[in-house]
Amino acid sequence: MATDTDTDHPAPLVSPPRLRTDEDRTASRLELFLDLVYVLVVAQLASALAEDLTWHGAAVFAGLFTVTWWSWVTITLYANRFDTNDVLYRVAKLAMMFGVAVMAASATEAVGPQSGVFALGYLATRALLLLLYARAWRHVTEARGTIAVYLTATGVGAALWVVSLAVPTPARYWLWAAGILLEAAGPLVATRYGRDVPLHLEHLPERFGLFVILVLGESVASVVKGMYETQWQTASVVVAAVGFVVTAALWWSYFDLGGAAGKQHLVEDGGGQESGTADRYVYGHLPLTLGLAAVGVGIEQYVVHPVGELSTGGRWALCAGTALFLTGTAALVAGTAGSWRAAWPWPTVAIPVVVAIGVLDEVLPVVSVSAVGVALLLVVLAGIREQRRGRIATTET
């Protein structure tokens, strides 16, 4: 059903924010626009990882991806509760998107000569988010306890990023990490000490599902790019087909199985802030989406090097990325269910299997990627079996 954020009526000039968690609503067109800008940052980070397939490159990729993901999460959590369709909100969110565009333009050198520019882009999203929360504080009095926590966490975290602009590297990056950790503690503190301000239980899984599908799109793009770069060599086309199977299996595992289970547990819990289920749902998506982004890099490396010359980093981009995705899926299922037994044996048992494939460095790339593909197909089949036995959810994300 369409909502005021999706209709074709002119947007009001000013419409004060209100708590919207009890309304029938879906993701707005503006939120979809926002996602497209964020996926540009992910694409740039993936490109940088492909150029530096070392432990250092992987650490930089993971750190900057976490910054990007957290920026998206905080904006999404605000919109989940207080989204409006007035011109003021639209302008603020469009301005945030330009800040994200600055992050994307500087992402490949964010730990180099463009670190200050990247920080300024991130700070632009924080400053605007603080203004939105200040506006919500004024108008949504029943949520002030929770809003105060978010204002404090975001403000202190942003302050550390401001200080980092005057600090040389590598100390600058430690301040970034401290700022993100403080911000990430905000929802946890709000859960424990804030007033019970629930999240919208339909909107939240939809938003995370949309982000997942966009990151998955990077794997499809890797298949296409790899085939083009190798000029349709037979071995590369075979690996590209297997890579597509890997991507499809990851899609199936999330949208029909793991993500669906997380959503059902979230709905059954009722979204109460005090339970922490929503927090576990949110944070479980970090390793899951980080793994998906790494898988896209790995698939391209395998397509370009199907029978030899594949670097250790290229092999681990796929295998460690897949293991991270499975770890995130297990955390999502177990976290929302409130018991690690909910993720055993599916999908936890597959994690060491995929890691073992990555350890085998003497195997031809076409063989190892095929082994990953087979492992993921078995994960899907096992998940379907568990689903039919009623041990995981049947609700679609």
GROMACS .gro file of C-alpha atoms in nm:
model
  397
    1MET     CA    1   0.000   0.000   0.000
    2ALA     CA    2   0.136   0.342  -0.089
    3THR     CA    3   0.214   0.587   0.186
    4ASP     CA    4   0.264   0.960   0.203
    5THR     CA    5   0.629   0.908   0.111
    6ASP     CA    6   0.536   0.722  -0.207
    7THR     CA    7   0.240   0.912  -0.345
    8ASP     CA    8   0.248   1.158  -0.633
    9HIS     CA    9   0.101   1.443  -0.427
   10PRO     CA   10   0.323   1.750  -0.386
   11ALA     CA   11   0.542   1.734  -0.079
   12PRO     CA   12   0.437   1.975   0.199
   13LEU     CA   13   0.684   2.250   0.275
   14VAL     CA   14   0.693   2.171   0.647
   15SER     CA   15   0.555   1.860   0.816
   16PRO     CA   16   0.689   1.804   1.169
   17PRO     CA   17   0.831   1.457   1.235
   18ARG     CA   18   0.623   1.211   1.431
   19LEU     CA   19   0.670   0.853   1.546
   20ARG     CA   20   0.560   0.644   1.248
   21THR     CA   21   0.620   0.289   1.364
   22ASP     CA   22   0.250   0.202   1.376
   23GLU     CA   23   0.170   0.308   1.017
   24ASP     CA   24   0.139   0.098   0.704
   25ARG     CA   25   0.442   0.206   0.501
   26THR     CA   26   0.717   0.082   0.274
   27ALA     CA   27   1.051   0.217   0.154
   28SER     CA   28   1.016   0.553  -0.017
   29ARG     CA   29   1.160   0.650  -0.353
   30LEU     CA   30   1.399   0.884  -0.173
   31GLU     CA   31   1.533   0.594   0.031
   32LEU     CA   32   1.592   0.393  -0.287
   33PHE     CA   33   1.778   0.692  -0.431
   34LEU     CA   34   1.991   0.702  -0.116
   35ASP     CA   35   2.080   0.334  -0.154
   36LEU     CA   36   2.209   0.389  -0.507
   37VAL     CA   37   2.459   0.647  -0.380
   38TYR     CA   38   2.579   0.420  -0.103
   39VAL     CA   39   2.634   0.131  -0.341
   40LEU     CA   40   2.873   0.358  -0.534
   41VAL     CA   41   3.092   0.376  -0.223
   42VAL     CA   42   3.083  -0.004  -0.195
   43ALA     CA   43   3.179  -0.035  -0.562
   44GLN     CA   44   3.476   0.199  -0.516
   45LEU     CA   45   3.593   0.013  -0.208
   46ALA     CA   46   3.567  -0.317  -0.395
   47SER     CA   47   3.772  -0.168  -0.679
   48ALA     CA   48   4.042  -0.063  -0.432
   49LEU     CA   49   4.047  -0.413  -0.278
   50ALA     CA   50   4.088  -0.569  -0.622
   51GLU     CA   51   4.400  -0.356  -0.668
   52ASP     CA   52   4.543  -0.448  -0.327
   53LEU     CA   53   4.463  -0.810  -0.249
   54THR     CA   54   4.678  -0.819   0.063
   55TRP     CA   55   4.600  -0.838   0.434
   56HIS     CA   56   4.650  -0.462   0.449
   57GLY     CA   57   4.410  -0.410   0.158
   58ALA     CA   58   4.155  -0.640   0.320
   59ALA     CA   59   4.179  -0.455   0.653
   60VAL     CA   60   4.133  -0.118   0.482
   61PHE     CA   61   3.838  -0.255   0.285
   62ALA     CA   62   3.672  -0.397   0.597
   63GLY     CA   63   3.724  -0.077   0.795
   64LEU     CA   64   3.596   0.161   0.529
   65PHE     CA   65   3.305  -0.069   0.446
   66THR     CA   66   3.207  -0.063   0.814
   67VAL     CA   67   3.214   0.318   0.813
   68THR     CA   68   2.998   0.326   0.499
   69TRP     CA   69   2.756   0.063   0.628
   70TRP     CA   70   2.717   0.237   0.962
   71SER     CA   71   2.648   0.569   0.793
   72TRP     CA   72   2.369   0.399   0.595
   73VAL     CA   73   2.233   0.222   0.904
   74THR     CA   74   2.203   0.537   1.114
   75ILE     CA   75   2.015   0.722   0.840
   76THR     CA   76   1.791   0.418   0.792
   77LEU     CA   77   1.714   0.389   1.164
   78TYR     CA   78   1.612   0.755   1.178
   79ALA     CA   79   1.386   0.716   0.874
   80ASN     CA   80   1.237   0.398   1.017
   81ARG     CA   81   1.093   0.594   1.309
   82PHE     CA   82   1.061   0.956   1.198
   83ASP     CA   83   1.052   0.971   0.816
   84THR     CA   84   0.850   1.261   0.672
   85ASN     CA   85   0.789   1.377   0.317
   86ASP     CA   86   0.820   1.751   0.367
   87VAL     CA   87   1.059   1.964   0.168
   88LEU     CA   88   1.290   2.024   0.465
   89TYR     CA   89   1.342   1.651   0.515
   90ARG     CA   90   1.393   1.593   0.144
   91VAL     CA   91   1.655   1.867   0.119
   92ALA     CA   92   1.839   1.734   0.425
   93LYS     CA   93   1.846   1.382   0.288
   94LEU     CA   94   1.954   1.493  -0.059
   95ALA     CA   95   2.234   1.691   0.104
   96MET     CA   96   2.334   1.374   0.291
   97MET     CA   97   2.351   1.197  -0.041
   98PHE     CA   98   2.599   1.451  -0.172
   99GLY     CA   99   2.812   1.384   0.136
  100VAL     CA  100   2.798   1.013   0.050
  101ALA     CA  101   2.894   1.098  -0.309
  102VAL     CA  102   3.203   1.275  -0.170
  103MET     CA  103   3.282   0.957   0.023
  104ALA     CA  104   3.250   0.755  -0.296
  105ALA     CA  105   3.474   0.990  -0.496
  106SER     CA  106   3.749   0.969  -0.232
  107ALA     CA  107   3.700   0.606  -0.121
  108THR     CA  108   3.988   0.453  -0.316
  109GLU     CA  109   4.234   0.689  -0.143
  110ALA     CA  110   4.049   0.728   0.187
  111VAL     CA  111   4.353   0.603   0.383
  112GLY     CA  112   4.586   0.806   0.165
  113PRO     CA  113   4.590   1.157   0.022
  114GLN     CA  114   4.208   1.187   0.023
  115SER     CA  115   4.150   1.085   0.386
  116GLY     CA  116   4.049   1.439   0.481
  117VAL     CA  117   3.800   1.458   0.196
  118PHE     CA  118   3.651   1.122   0.291
  119ALA     CA  119   3.618   1.238   0.652
  120LEU     CA  120   3.444   1.558   0.543
  121GLY     CA  121   3.195   1.359   0.336
  122TYR     CA  122   3.118   1.137   0.634
  123LEU     CA  123   3.092   1.436   0.868
  124ALA     CA  124   2.839   1.597   0.635
  125THR     CA  125   2.608   1.298   0.689
  126ARG     CA  126   2.659   1.322   1.067
  127ALA     CA  127   2.589   1.695   1.085
  128LEU     CA  128   2.265   1.660   0.890
  129LEU     CA  129   2.160   1.356   1.092
  130LEU     CA  130   2.215   1.554   1.413
  131LEU     CA  131   1.992   1.831   1.278
  132LEU     CA  132   1.719   1.579   1.195
  133TYR     CA  133   1.736   1.425   1.542
  134ALA     CA  134   1.727   1.772   1.700
  135ARG     CA  135   1.411   1.841   1.500
  136ALA     CA  136   1.261   1.510   1.616
  137TRP     CA  137   1.353   1.596   1.976
  138ARG     CA  138   1.149   1.913   1.949
  139HIS     CA  139   0.836   1.754   1.801
  140VAL     CA  140   0.828   1.390   1.922
  141THR     CA  141   0.825   1.436   2.297
  142GLU     CA  142   0.734   1.075   2.375
  143ALA     CA  143   1.060   0.956   2.215
  144ARG     CA  144   1.297   1.206   2.374
  145GLY     CA  145   1.468   0.947   2.592
  146THR     CA  146   1.574   0.743   2.291
  147ILE     CA  147   1.647   1.046   2.075
  148ALA     CA  148   1.880   1.184   2.344
  149VAL     CA  149   2.090   0.867   2.326
  150TYR     CA  150   2.120   0.890   1.948
  151LEU     CA  151   2.203   1.261   1.965
  152THR     CA  152   2.477   1.197   2.219
  153ALA     CA  153   2.631   0.898   2.042
  154THR     CA  154   2.624   1.064   1.701
  155GLY     CA  155   2.754   1.393   1.838
  156VAL     CA  156   3.046   1.244   2.029
  157GLY     CA  157   3.136   1.014   1.742
  158ALA     CA  158   3.130   1.303   1.496
  159ALA     CA  159   3.344   1.513   1.732
  160LEU     CA  160   3.617   1.250   1.717
  161TRP     CA  161   3.605   1.263   1.336
  162VAL     CA  162   3.638   1.643   1.352
  163VAL     CA  163   3.943   1.611   1.577
  164SER     CA  164   4.089   1.355   1.336
  165LEU     CA  165   4.115   1.623   1.067
  166ALA     CA  166   4.391   1.788   1.272
  167VAL     CA  167   4.571   1.462   1.353
  168PRO     CA  168   4.826   1.294   1.124
  169THR     CA  169   4.792   0.937   1.006
  170PRO     CA  170   4.775   0.666   1.131
  171ALA     CA  171   4.636   0.820   1.452
  172ARG     CA  172   4.360   0.974   1.240
  173TYR     CA  173   4.226   0.630   1.156
  174TRP     CA  174   4.220   0.524   1.521
  175LEU     CA  175   4.001   0.826   1.593
  176TRP     CA  176   3.772   0.719   1.308
  177ALA     CA  177   3.743   0.373   1.460
  178ALA     CA  178   3.672   0.514   1.807
  179GLY     CA  179   3.405   0.743   1.662
  180ILE     CA  180   3.231   0.455   1.485
  181LEU     CA  181   3.243   0.237   1.797
  182LEU     CA  182   3.087   0.512   2.006
  183GLU     CA  183   2.813   0.568   1.749
  184ALA     CA  184   2.750   0.196   1.719
  185ALA     CA  185   2.698   0.178   2.094
  186GLY     CA  186   2.408   0.423   2.062
  187PRO     CA  187   2.135   0.173   1.972
  188LEU     CA  188   2.258  -0.067   2.241
  189VAL     CA  189   2.245   0.204   2.507
  190ALA     CA  190   1.903   0.314   2.383
  191THR     CA  191   1.782  -0.044   2.415
  192ARG     CA  192   1.896  -0.060   2.777
  193TYR     CA  193   1.822   0.290   2.901
  194GLY     CA  194   1.601   0.468   2.649
  195ARG     CA  195   1.224   0.464   2.649
  196ASP     CA  196   1.059   0.186   2.452
  197VAL     CA  197   1.043   0.338   2.103
  198PRO     CA  198   0.988   0.041   1.869
  199LEU     CA  199   1.107   0.010   1.513
  200HIS     CA  200   0.875  -0.042   1.216
  201LEU     CA  201   0.877  -0.418   1.168
  202GLU     CA  202   0.791  -0.419   0.799
  203HIS     CA  203   1.004  -0.124   0.694
  204LEU     CA  204   1.328  -0.239   0.864
  205PRO     CA  205   1.365  -0.581   0.692
  206GLU     CA  206   1.266  -0.425   0.360
  207ARG     CA  207   1.540  -0.163   0.390
  208PHE     CA  208   1.808  -0.415   0.481
  209GLY     CA  209   1.690  -0.648   0.206
  210LEU     CA  210   1.725  -0.369  -0.049
  211PHE     CA  211   2.080  -0.299   0.064
  212VAL     CA  212   2.167  -0.668   0.042
  213ILE     CA  213   2.029  -0.696  -0.311
  214LEU     CA  214   2.233  -0.396  -0.424
  215VAL     CA  215   2.554  -0.541  -0.279
  216LEU     CA  216   2.471  -0.874  -0.445
  217GLY     CA  217   2.445  -0.684  -0.771
  218GLU     CA  218   2.819  -0.620  -0.745
  219SER     CA  219   2.878  -0.995  -0.780
  220VAL     CA  220   2.669  -1.006  -1.096
  221ALA     CA  221   2.865  -0.707  -1.225
  222SER     CA  222   3.187  -0.899  -1.152
  223VAL     CA  223   3.066  -1.191  -1.363
  224VAL     CA  224   2.992  -0.956  -1.652
  225LYS     CA  225   3.317  -0.763  -1.620
  226GLY     CA  226   3.524  -1.081  -1.595
  227MET     CA  227   3.380  -1.230  -1.912
  228TYR     CA  228   3.436  -0.905  -2.098
  229GLU     CA  229   3.796  -0.869  -1.981
  230THR     CA  230   3.886  -1.227  -2.084
  231GLN     CA  231   3.717  -1.194  -2.423
  232TRP     CA  232   3.490  -1.494  -2.373
  233GLN     CA  233   3.760  -1.754  -2.311
  234THR     CA  234   3.596  -2.090  -2.250
  235ALA     CA  235   3.746  -2.145  -1.905
  236SER     CA  236   3.647  -1.795  -1.796
  237VAL     CA  237   3.290  -1.840  -1.918
  238VAL     CA  238   3.266  -2.166  -1.722
  239VAL     CA  239   3.392  -1.995  -1.405
  240ALA     CA  240   3.158  -1.702  -1.472
  241ALA     CA  241   2.866  -1.944  -1.484
  242VAL     CA  242   2.977  -2.099  -1.156
  243GLY     CA  243   3.020  -1.750  -1.010
  244PHE     CA  244   2.664  -1.671  -1.105
  245VAL     CA  245   2.550  -1.990  -0.932
  246VAL     CA  246   2.739  -1.877  -0.621
  247THR     CA  247   2.562  -1.540  -0.635
  248ALA     CA  248   2.223  -1.703  -0.687
  249ALA     CA  249   2.282  -1.937  -0.393
  250LEU     CA  250   2.374  -1.643  -0.171
  251TRP     CA  251   2.055  -1.466  -0.279
  252TRP     CA  252   1.848  -1.776  -0.201
  253SER     CA  253   2.018  -1.827   0.134
  254TYR     CA  254   1.936  -1.474   0.244
  255PHE     CA  255   1.598  -1.393   0.097
  256ASP     CA  256   1.427  -1.730   0.136
  257LEU     CA  257   1.608  -1.862   0.442
  258GLY     CA  258   1.833  -1.658   0.673
  259GLY     CA  259   1.684  -1.314   0.616
  260ALA     CA  260   1.334  -1.458   0.624
  261ALA     CA  261   1.405  -1.629   0.957
  262GLY     CA  262   1.543  -1.307   1.102
  263LYS     CA  263   1.234  -1.117   0.992
  264GLN     CA  264   0.996  -1.372   1.138
  265HIS     CA  265   1.175  -1.375   1.471
  266LEU     CA  266   1.170  -0.995   1.471
  267VAL     CA  267   0.797  -0.988   1.407
  268GLU     CA  268   0.726  -1.257   1.665
  269ASP     CA  269   0.924  -1.061   1.922
  270GLY     CA  270   0.703  -0.761   1.851
  271GLY     CA  271   0.985  -0.514   1.796
  272GLY     CA  272   1.007  -0.414   2.159
  273GLN     CA  273   1.319  -0.207   2.206
  274GLU     CA  274   1.394  -0.355   2.546
  275SER     CA  275   1.442  -0.711   2.412
  276GLY     CA  276   1.742  -0.628   2.193
  277THR     CA  277   1.615  -0.845   1.908
  278ALA     CA  278   1.612  -0.552   1.668
  279ASP     CA  279   1.972  -0.468   1.762
  280ARG     CA  280   2.086  -0.821   1.687
  281TYR     CA  281   1.898  -0.809   1.358
  282VAL     CA  282   2.075  -0.488   1.258
  283TYR     CA  283   2.429  -0.580   1.366
  284GLY     CA  284   2.407  -0.928   1.217
  285HIS     CA  285   2.394  -0.765   0.875
  286LEU     CA  286   2.746  -0.619   0.903
  287PRO     CA  287   2.946  -0.942   0.851
  288LEU     CA  288   2.677  -1.062   0.612
  289THR     CA  289   2.700  -0.763   0.376
  290LEU     CA  290   3.077  -0.726   0.419
  291GLY     CA  291   3.112  -1.086   0.308
  292LEU     CA  292   2.889  -1.029   0.006
  293ALA     CA  293   3.098  -0.730  -0.102
  294ALA     CA  294   3.417  -0.936  -0.076
  295VAL     CA  295   3.261  -1.222  -0.271
  296GLY     CA  296   3.204  -0.986  -0.566
  297VAL     CA  297   3.576  -0.908  -0.574
  298GLY     CA  298   3.665  -1.275  -0.546
  299ILE     CA  299   3.435  -1.385  -0.827
  300GLU     CA  300   3.596  -1.141  -1.069
  301GLN     CA  301   3.943  -1.266  -0.974
  302TYR     CA  302   3.837  -1.625  -1.041
  303VAL     CA  303   3.678  -1.538  -1.376
  304VAL     CA  304   3.990  -1.350  -1.490
  305HIS     CA  305   4.224  -1.628  -1.364
  306PRO     CA  306   4.029  -1.951  -1.416
  307VAL     CA  307   4.321  -2.194  -1.457
  308GLY     CA  308   4.617  -2.027  -1.287
  309GLU     CA  309   4.788  -1.713  -1.155
  310LEU     CA  310   4.515  -1.652  -0.901
  311SER     CA  311   4.661  -1.467  -0.603
  312THR     CA  312   4.614  -1.581  -0.246
  313GLY     CA  313   4.417  -1.264  -0.184
  314GLY     CA  314   4.187  -1.337  -0.475
  315ARG     CA  315   4.118  -1.686  -0.343
  316TRP     CA  316   4.044  -1.559   0.007
  317ALA     CA  317   3.825  -1.277  -0.118
  318LEU     CA  318   3.581  -1.544  -0.234
  319CYS     CA  319   3.627  -1.802   0.040
  320ALA     CA  320   3.659  -1.566   0.338
  321GLY     CA  321   3.381  -1.351   0.194
  322THR     CA  322   3.152  -1.653   0.172
  323ALA     CA  323   3.247  -1.759   0.524
  324LEU     CA  324   3.170  -1.408   0.650
  325PHE     CA  325   2.832  -1.415   0.479
  326LEU     CA  326   2.751  -1.750   0.642
  327THR     CA  327   2.873  -1.620   0.979
  328GLY     CA  328   2.650  -1.314   0.943
  329THR     CA  329   2.357  -1.533   0.846
  330ALA     CA  330   2.414  -1.754   1.149
  331ALA     CA  331   2.439  -1.446   1.374
  332LEU     CA  332   2.120  -1.306   1.224
  333VAL     CA  333   1.922  -1.626   1.272
  334ALA     CA  334   2.060  -1.709   1.616
  335GLY     CA  335   2.055  -1.351   1.740
  336THR     CA  336   1.693  -1.287   1.653
  337ALA     CA  337   1.587  -1.631   1.777
  338GLY     CA  338   1.772  -1.574   2.104
  339SER     CA  339   1.962  -1.903   2.083
  340TRP     CA  340   2.266  -2.025   1.890
  341ARG     CA  341   2.090  -2.357   1.846
  342ALA     CA  342   1.870  -2.189   1.587
  343ALA     CA  343   2.175  -2.164   1.355
  344TRP     CA  344   2.294  -2.523   1.405
  345PRO     CA  345   2.357  -2.716   1.191
  346TRP     CA  346   2.229  -2.474   0.926
  347PRO     CA  347   2.417  -2.265   0.821
  348THR     CA  348   2.700  -2.283   1.078
  349VAL     CA  349   2.837  -2.621   0.974
  350ALA     CA  350   2.920  -2.489   0.626
  351ILE     CA  351   3.157  -2.217   0.755
  352PRO     CA  352   3.463  -2.439   0.820
  353VAL     CA  353   3.401  -2.618   0.491
  354VAL     CA  354   3.432  -2.297   0.292
  355VAL     CA  355   3.738  -2.191   0.494
  356ALA     CA  356   3.899  -2.529   0.420
  357ILE     CA  357   3.848  -2.469   0.047
  358GLY     CA  358   4.036  -2.141   0.082
  359VAL     CA  359   4.330  -2.316   0.249
  360LEU     CA  360   4.385  -2.543  -0.053
  361ASP     CA  361   4.617  -2.321  -0.257
  362GLU     CA  362   4.737  -2.592  -0.498
  363VAL     CA  363   4.393  -2.652  -0.649
  364LEU     CA  364   4.305  -2.500  -0.986
  365PRO     CA  365   4.082  -2.191  -0.949
  366VAL     CA  366   3.807  -2.347  -1.159
  367VAL     CA  367   3.800  -2.642  -0.920
  368SER     CA  368   3.800  -2.440  -0.597
  369VAL     CA  369   3.528  -2.199  -0.714
  370SER     CA  370   3.322  -2.499  -0.819
  371ALA     CA  371   3.370  -2.646  -0.472
  372VAL     CA  372   3.242  -2.321  -0.318
  373GLY     CA  373   2.945  -2.333  -0.555
  374VAL     CA  374   2.863  -2.690  -0.458
  375ALA     CA  375   2.898  -2.606  -0.087
  376LEU     CA  376   2.654  -2.316  -0.121
  377LEU     CA  377   2.405  -2.526  -0.315
  378LEU     CA  378   2.418  -2.780  -0.034
  379VAL     CA  379   2.366  -2.493   0.212
  380VAL     CA  380   2.051  -2.393   0.023
  381LEU     CA  381   1.923  -2.750   0.011
  382ALA     CA  382   1.995  -2.799   0.380
  383GLY     CA  383   1.821  -2.471   0.457
  384ILE     CA  384   1.515  -2.574   0.261
  385ARG     CA  385   1.509  -2.904   0.449
  386GLU     CA  386   1.534  -2.723   0.784
  387GLN     CA  387   1.264  -2.483   0.673
  388ARG     CA  388   1.025  -2.766   0.584
  389ARG     CA  389   1.095  -2.926   0.918
  390GLY     CA  390   0.985  -2.599   1.075
  391ARG     CA  391   1.320  -2.517   1.234
  392ILE     CA  392   1.368  -2.192   1.042
  393ALA     CA  393   1.120  -1.934   0.919
  394THR     CA  394   0.905  -1.948   0.608
  395THR     CA  395   0.824  -1.579   0.582
  396GLU     CA  396   0.979  -1.407   0.280
  397THR     CA  397   1.198  -1.101   0.347
   0.00000   0.00000   0.00000
